[in-house]
Tab-separated table of C-alpha atoms and ligand atoms in Angstrom:
chain	number	residue	atom	x	y	z
E	235	MET	CA	19.697	3.187	-1.998
E	236	LYS	CA	17.596	4.326	-4.927
E	237	ILE	CA	13.862	5.666	-4.200
E	238	VAL	CA	11.849	6.324	-7.622
E	239	ILE	CA	8.578	6.793	-6.712
E	240	CYS	CA	5.801	4.283	-8.262
E	241	LEU	CA	3.807	6.126	-11.182
E	242	SER	CA	1.667	2.403	-11.757
E	243	VAL	CA	-1.082	3.907	-10.703
E	244	LEU	CA	-0.826	6.639	-13.097
E	245	LEU	CA	-1.283	3.550	-15.439
E	246	TRP	CA	-4.589	2.310	-15.202
E	247	ALA	CA	-7.569	2.897	-16.785
E	248	PRO	CA	-8.713	5.654	-14.331
E	249	LEU	CA	-11.163	4.703	-11.531
E	250	SER	CA	-14.202	7.011	-12.489
E	251	GLU	CA	-16.453	7.650	-9.653
E	252	ALA	CA	-19.277	5.809	-11.995
E	253	SER	CA	-17.012	2.303	-11.736
E	254	LEU	CA	-16.925	2.784	-7.948
E	255	LEU	CA	-20.519	2.845	-7.612
E	256	LYS	CA	-20.351	-0.352	-9.245
E	257	SER	CA	-18.497	-1.811	-5.745
E	258	ALA	CA	-19.226	-5.841	-5.341
E	259	LEU	CA	-18.276	-5.569	-1.079
E	260	PRO	CA	-22.088	-4.150	0.528
E	261	PHE	CA	-21.304	-0.771	2.411
E	262	PRO	CA	-21.772	-2.579	5.688
E	263	ASP	CA	-24.880	-1.699	8.200
E	264	TRP	CA	-21.962	-0.218	11.340
E	265	LEU	CA	-20.310	1.577	8.633
E	266	ARG	CA	-23.891	3.667	7.634
E	267	ASP	CA	-24.752	4.573	11.009
E	268	PHE	CA	-20.754	5.918	11.856
E	269	THR	CA	-20.557	7.893	9.067
E	270	GLY	CA	-24.080	8.540	7.632
E	271	LEU	CA	-23.192	7.331	4.582
E	272	THR	CA	-24.560	4.996	2.824
E	273	GLU	CA	-22.364	3.694	-0.677
E	274	TRP	CA	-18.062	3.566	-0.690
E	275	PRO	CA	-17.123	6.741	-1.891
E	276	GLY	CA	-15.124	8.356	-4.674
E	277	LEU	CA	-11.290	8.861	-4.960
E	278	ASP	CA	-11.610	11.730	-2.542
E	279	PRO	CA	-13.385	10.156	0.483
E	280	PRO	CA	-14.787	11.939	2.632
E	281	TYR	CA	-13.150	12.387	5.960
E	282	ILE	CA	-14.760	11.489	9.198
E	283	PRO	CA	-13.143	13.084	12.619
E	284	LEU	CA	-12.356	9.978	14.984
E	285	ASP	CA	-12.324	10.565	19.007
E	286	PHE	CA	-8.689	8.653	18.757
E	287	ILE	CA	-6.803	11.414	16.384
E	288	ASN	CA	-5.138	14.020	17.998
E	289	PHE	CA	-4.719	16.688	15.815
E	290	ALA	CA	-1.823	18.564	18.752
E	291	ALA	CA	0.371	15.134	17.975
E	292	ILE	CA	0.800	15.847	13.917
E	293	GLU	CA	4.103	17.131	13.146
E	294	PRO	CA	4.367	20.741	11.416
E	295	SER	CA	3.639	20.235	6.921
E	296	SER	CA	5.823	20.294	4.665
E	297	ASN	CA	3.353	20.596	2.730
E	298	HIS	CA	4.391	20.008	-1.595
E	299	LYS	CA	3.853	17.820	-4.346
E	300	ILE	CA	5.109	14.493	-5.913
E	301	GLY	CA	8.663	15.809	-6.762
E	302	GLU	CA	8.390	18.857	-5.727
E	303	CYS	CA	11.246	18.229	-2.688
E	304	ASN	CA	12.962	21.381	-2.978
E	305	ASN	CA	10.978	23.374	-0.177
E	306	ILE	CA	10.072	20.941	2.739
E	307	LEU	CA	11.223	21.094	5.785
E	308	PRO	CA	14.951	20.042	6.729
E	309	ASN	CA	13.768	17.931	9.172
E	310	SER	CA	10.800	15.696	7.768
E	311	CYS	CA	12.269	13.053	7.432
E	312	SER	CA	11.973	12.711	3.619
E	313	PHE	CA	11.164	8.925	1.941
E	314	ASP	CA	10.815	9.730	-1.441
E	315	CYS	CA	12.250	13.575	-1.693
E	316	SER	CA	15.844	12.553	0.711
E	317	ASN	CA	15.667	8.483	1.112
E	318	CYS	CA	15.332	9.399	4.534
E	319	VAL	CA	13.245	6.885	7.272
E	320	SER	CA	13.157	6.918	9.791
E	321	THR	CA	13.568	4.358	13.974
E	322	GLU	CA	9.796	2.561	12.583
E	323	ASP	CA	9.840	2.488	9.426
E	324	ILE	CA	10.410	-1.036	7.591
E	325	PHE	CA	11.874	-1.344	4.507
E	326	ASN	CA	14.167	-4.318	5.200
E	327	CYS	CA	14.162	-8.475	5.697
E	328	PRO	CA	16.563	-10.908	6.279
E	329	LYS	CA	15.437	-13.265	4.443
E	330	LEU	CA	15.060	-11.236	0.760
E	331	SER	CA	11.314	-11.277	0.148
E	332	GLN	CA	8.599	-9.353	-2.394
E	333	THR	CA	5.145	-7.124	-1.332
E	334	PHE	CA	2.495	-6.505	-3.522
E	335	ASP	CA	1.309	-2.625	-4.378
E	336	ASP	CA	-2.440	-1.437	-5.517
E	337	GLY	CA	-4.543	-4.624	-5.652
E	338	PRO	CA	-6.324	-6.198	-5.076
E	339	SER	CA	-6.750	-7.021	-9.279
E	340	ALA	CA	-8.063	-9.129	-11.433
E	341	PHE	CA	-4.644	-10.334	-11.748
E	342	THR	CA	-4.020	-11.426	-7.992
E	343	LEU	CA	-6.070	-14.697	-8.492
E	344	LYS	CA	-2.759	-15.951	-10.579
E	345	LEU	CA	-0.549	-14.255	-8.355
E	346	ILE	CA	-2.068	-16.013	-5.409
E	347	ASN	CA	-2.150	-19.051	-6.802
E	348	ASN	CA	1.336	-19.475	-7.292
E	349	LEU	CA	2.959	-18.510	-4.882
E	350	LYS	CA	5.253	-21.066	-3.041
E	351	THR	CA	4.812	-18.978	0.976
E	352	PRO	CA	2.306	-16.317	1.470
E	353	SER	CA	3.631	-12.339	1.080
E	354	THR	CA	2.038	-9.561	2.129
E	355	PHE	CA	-0.937	-7.185	-0.128
E	356	PHE	CA	-0.418	-3.045	0.520
E	357	THR	CA	-4.366	-2.946	-0.880
E	358	LEU	CA	-6.413	-0.083	-1.692
E	359	GLY	CA	-9.407	0.538	-1.261
E	360	THR	CA	-10.798	1.202	-3.621
E	361	GLN	CA	-9.404	-1.478	-4.642
E	362	ILE	CA	-11.322	-4.454	-1.996
E	363	VAL	CA	-14.437	-2.741	-3.017
E	364	LYS	CA	-14.117	-3.935	-5.967
E	365	TYR	CA	-12.739	-6.840	-5.312
E	366	PRO	CA	-13.979	-8.520	-1.873
E	367	GLU	CA	-13.591	-11.725	-3.662
E	368	ILE	CA	-10.018	-12.058	-4.423
E	369	TYR	CA	-9.103	-9.854	-1.143
E	370	LYS	CA	-10.655	-12.543	0.912
E	371	GLN	CA	-9.313	-15.274	-1.211
E	372	ALA	CA	-5.103	-13.568	-0.562
E	373	MET	CA	-5.769	-13.920	2.615
E	374	ALA	CA	-6.984	-17.546	2.833
E	375	LYS	CA	-4.406	-18.113	1.626
E	376	GLY	CA	-2.940	-17.148	4.351
E	377	ASN	CA	-1.161	-13.653	2.997
E	378	VAL	CA	-1.005	-10.596	5.370
E	379	MET	CA	-3.268	-8.237	4.287
E	380	ALA	CA	-2.129	-3.745	4.425
E	381	SER	CA	-2.964	-0.637	3.465
E	382	HIS	CA	-1.666	1.293	1.035
E	383	SER	CA	-4.003	4.112	1.396
E	384	TRP	CA	-7.875	4.438	0.177
E	385	SER	CA	-7.181	6.000	-3.408
E	386	HIS	CA	-3.438	6.067	-3.876
E	387	LYS	CA	-3.097	9.767	-3.369
E	388	TYR	CA	0.620	11.808	-3.015
E	389	LEU	CA	-0.295	11.769	0.842
E	390	PRO	CA	1.967	15.126	1.165
E	391	GLU	CA	0.440	17.097	-1.040
E	392	LEU	CA	-2.849	16.720	1.627
E	393	THR	CA	-4.200	19.051	4.629
E	394	ASN	CA	-3.874	16.408	7.981
E	395	GLU	CA	-7.955	15.552	7.536
E	396	GLU	CA	-7.343	14.446	4.166
E	397	ILE	CA	-5.066	12.645	4.947
E	398	ILE	CA	-6.622	10.564	8.206
E	399	ALA	CA	-9.549	10.074	5.295
E	400	GLN	CA	-7.491	8.160	3.263
E	401	ILE	CA	-6.491	6.217	6.179
E	402	GLU	CA	-9.506	5.557	7.535
E	403	TRP	CA	-11.133	4.479	4.699
E	404	SER	CA	-8.815	1.974	3.466
E	405	VAL	CA	-8.910	0.203	7.179
E	406	TRP	CA	-12.573	0.453	6.706
E	407	ALA	CA	-12.814	-1.987	3.290
E	408	MET	CA	-9.994	-4.381	4.580
E	409	ASN	CA	-12.280	-4.368	8.431
E	410	ALA	CA	-15.528	-4.682	5.333
E	411	THR	CA	-13.645	-7.597	3.844
E	412	GLY	CA	-11.028	-9.946	5.941
E	413	HIS	CA	-12.091	-8.673	9.688
E	414	HIS	CA	-9.319	-7.019	10.939
E	415	LEU	CA	-7.912	-3.750	11.314
E	416	PRO	CA	-4.881	-3.716	9.187
E	417	LYS	CA	-0.546	-3.274	11.298
E	418	TYR	CA	1.226	-2.111	8.319
E	419	PHE	CA	0.439	0.841	5.587
E	420	ARG	CA	3.099	1.964	2.853
E	421	PRO	CA	2.328	5.193	1.436
E	422	PRO	CA	1.367	5.545	-2.218
E	423	TYR	CA	4.520	6.944	-4.308
E	424	GLY	CA	6.704	6.458	-0.781
E	425	GLY	CA	5.341	9.343	0.201
E	426	LEU	CA	5.785	9.919	3.266
E	427	ASP	CA	7.467	12.186	6.174
E	428	ASN	CA	7.326	13.110	9.872
E	429	ARG	CA	3.712	14.783	9.114
E	430	VAL	CA	1.971	11.332	7.440
E	431	ARG	CA	3.543	9.690	9.621
E	432	SER	CA	2.667	11.338	12.453
E	433	ILE	CA	-0.173	10.257	11.681
E	434	VAL	CA	-0.510	6.644	10.368
E	435	LYS	CA	0.769	6.281	14.702
E	436	GLN	CA	-1.876	7.262	15.305
E	437	PHE	CA	-3.583	4.664	13.769
E	438	GLY	CA	-1.176	2.061	15.430
E	439	MET	CA	0.229	1.008	12.293
E	440	THR	CA	4.185	0.832	10.908
E	441	ASN	CA	5.205	2.377	8.019
E	442	VAL	CA	6.399	-0.076	5.591
E	443	LEU	CA	9.125	1.277	2.590
E	444	TRP	CA	11.439	-0.965	0.512
E	445	ASN	CA	14.916	-1.983	-0.363
E	446	PHE	CA	14.196	-2.849	-3.512
E	447	ASP	CA	12.315	-1.161	-6.249
E	448	THR	CA	11.744	-4.073	-9.680
E	449	HIS	CA	10.821	-0.670	-11.588
E	450	ASP	CA	8.127	-3.528	-13.127
E	451	TRP	CA	5.690	-1.339	-13.578
E	452	LYS	CA	7.997	0.076	-16.497
E	453	ILE	CA	7.350	-2.999	-18.315
E	454	LEU	CA	3.909	-2.007	-19.288
E	455	LEU	CA	5.241	1.232	-20.290
E	456	GLY	CA	7.827	-0.298	-22.821
E	457	GLN	CA	11.224	0.632	-20.372
E	458	ARG	CA	11.473	-2.994	-18.515
E	459	LYS	CA	12.082	-6.043	-19.657
E	460	ALA	CA	10.424	-8.067	-17.576
E	461	SER	CA	14.574	-10.409	-18.292
E	462	ASP	CA	16.292	-7.501	-16.577
E	463	ILE	CA	14.321	-8.076	-13.771
E	464	LEU	CA	14.948	-11.146	-13.347
E	465	LYS	CA	19.297	-11.194	-13.516
E	466	ASP	CA	18.541	-7.828	-11.119
E	467	ILE	CA	17.206	-10.174	-8.429
E	468	THR	CA	19.706	-12.912	-9.546
E	469	ASN	CA	22.090	-10.899	-8.890
E	470	HIS	CA	20.561	-9.588	-5.529
E	471	LYS	CA	20.089	-12.730	-4.333
E	472	SER	CA	23.706	-13.301	-2.496
E	473	ALA	CA	22.635	-10.237	0.103
E	474	GLY	CA	20.263	-12.356	1.325
E	475	ASN	CA	18.328	-9.752	2.534
E	476	GLY	CA	16.202	-7.623	1.382
E	477	LEU	CA	12.561	-5.781	1.281
E	478	ILE	CA	11.575	-5.824	-2.730
E	479	LEU	CA	8.368	-4.089	-3.806
E	480	GLU	CA	6.489	-5.450	-6.521
E	481	HIS	CA	2.387	-4.505	-8.179
E	482	ASP	CA	-0.407	-7.053	-8.758
E	483	HIS	CA	-2.008	-4.764	-10.448
E	484	SER	CA	-2.232	-5.535	-13.985
E	485	SER	CA	-0.933	-9.547	-16.190
E	486	GLN	CA	2.859	-7.955	-16.801
E	487	THR	CA	3.860	-7.230	-13.422
E	488	VAL	CA	1.927	-10.381	-12.221
E	489	ASN	CA	4.514	-12.575	-14.520
E	490	VAL	CA	7.268	-10.842	-13.732
E	491	GLY	CA	6.164	-11.709	-9.900
E	492	ILE	CA	5.377	-14.964	-10.408
E	493	ASP	CA	9.414	-15.857	-11.828
E	494	ILE	CA	10.782	-14.246	-9.053
E	495	ASN	CA	9.149	-16.165	-6.690
E	496	LYS	CA	10.902	-19.260	-8.392
E	497	ILE	CA	13.466	-17.529	-8.178
E	498	LEU	CA	13.389	-17.165	-4.235
E	499	ASP	CA	13.420	-19.819	-1.504
E	500	GLY	CA	12.571	-19.266	2.162
E	501	GLN	CA	10.681	-15.971	1.982
E	502	LEU	CA	8.855	-13.622	5.239
E	503	THR	CA	5.227	-11.680	4.882
E	504	VAL	CA	6.940	-8.742	6.332
E	505	PRO	CA	5.719	-9.484	10.227
E	506	GLN	CA	7.991	-12.312	9.892
E	507	CYS	CA	10.538	-9.941	8.752
E	508	VAL	CA	10.618	-8.019	12.342
E	509	GLY	CA	9.250	-10.347	14.371
E	510	GLY	CA	5.474	-8.366	14.522
E	511	VAL	CA	2.160	-9.230	14.777
E	512	ASN	CA	-0.136	-9.392	11.462
E	513	TYR	CA	-3.753	-7.604	12.492
E	514	LEU	CA	-3.562	-4.761	14.539
E	515	ARG	CA	-7.053	-6.521	15.312
E	516	THR	CA	-9.057	-9.358	14.517
E	517	PHE	CA	-13.045	-9.410	14.429
P	737	ZN	ZN1	1.227	1.771	-5.581
């Protein structure tokens, strides 16, 4: 399994703190009461202590920056550094199926209107608060909404508190919009090691990776052709199984997603792949 980290988010126009203030999602009273805040945070969300987090159960750190894999602990089971997966990680599906990261965005709508069957969306909190209606529409069409963190940081370089903040604010944005708690989490850039796993687990979530990377974001850099992605998918189709990584954050990646959807039949959502629940809890 060859992993190349998703740099797609770096291609965005950078989210400024000012743009986040233009959130379309009202800050709920229950969150104001719990956090003492009055608006959604910026790219570095504050850590809010949670009584169910057991710091003693968090695995030792192998803090490192993205791509700096030389000094990580040998038993840290890093997905992005050494393709390591734990027995609990999901990275495959009995039917070759698409998944979409980094939304919701203005382009998500075209995608959900063209999918033959529901898919799985790994959403960013910062995007949910900007596009809550698109999140709700994706959900209403039966798509499974999952977490991709609050603001797409590389988690292995963060402190435990910063990782918790990335997850809790993502979960709160999902709860405030979809009235549910997510069951599935995809770490940005595939940045997953045993420390991150031990924190994600305390939120009751399962990590979802992939075994087929389209590198669709490279289309935006002129480094990949949509036709080559479709060729790869067609060739891989005979294998029958697999979990495909795509992005719904741009017009180009959405268009290739729609074309891939035309090629594949009988796709499954991540919970259907593993016989699991769509959400940890719904309200
Ligand atoms: Zn991503």
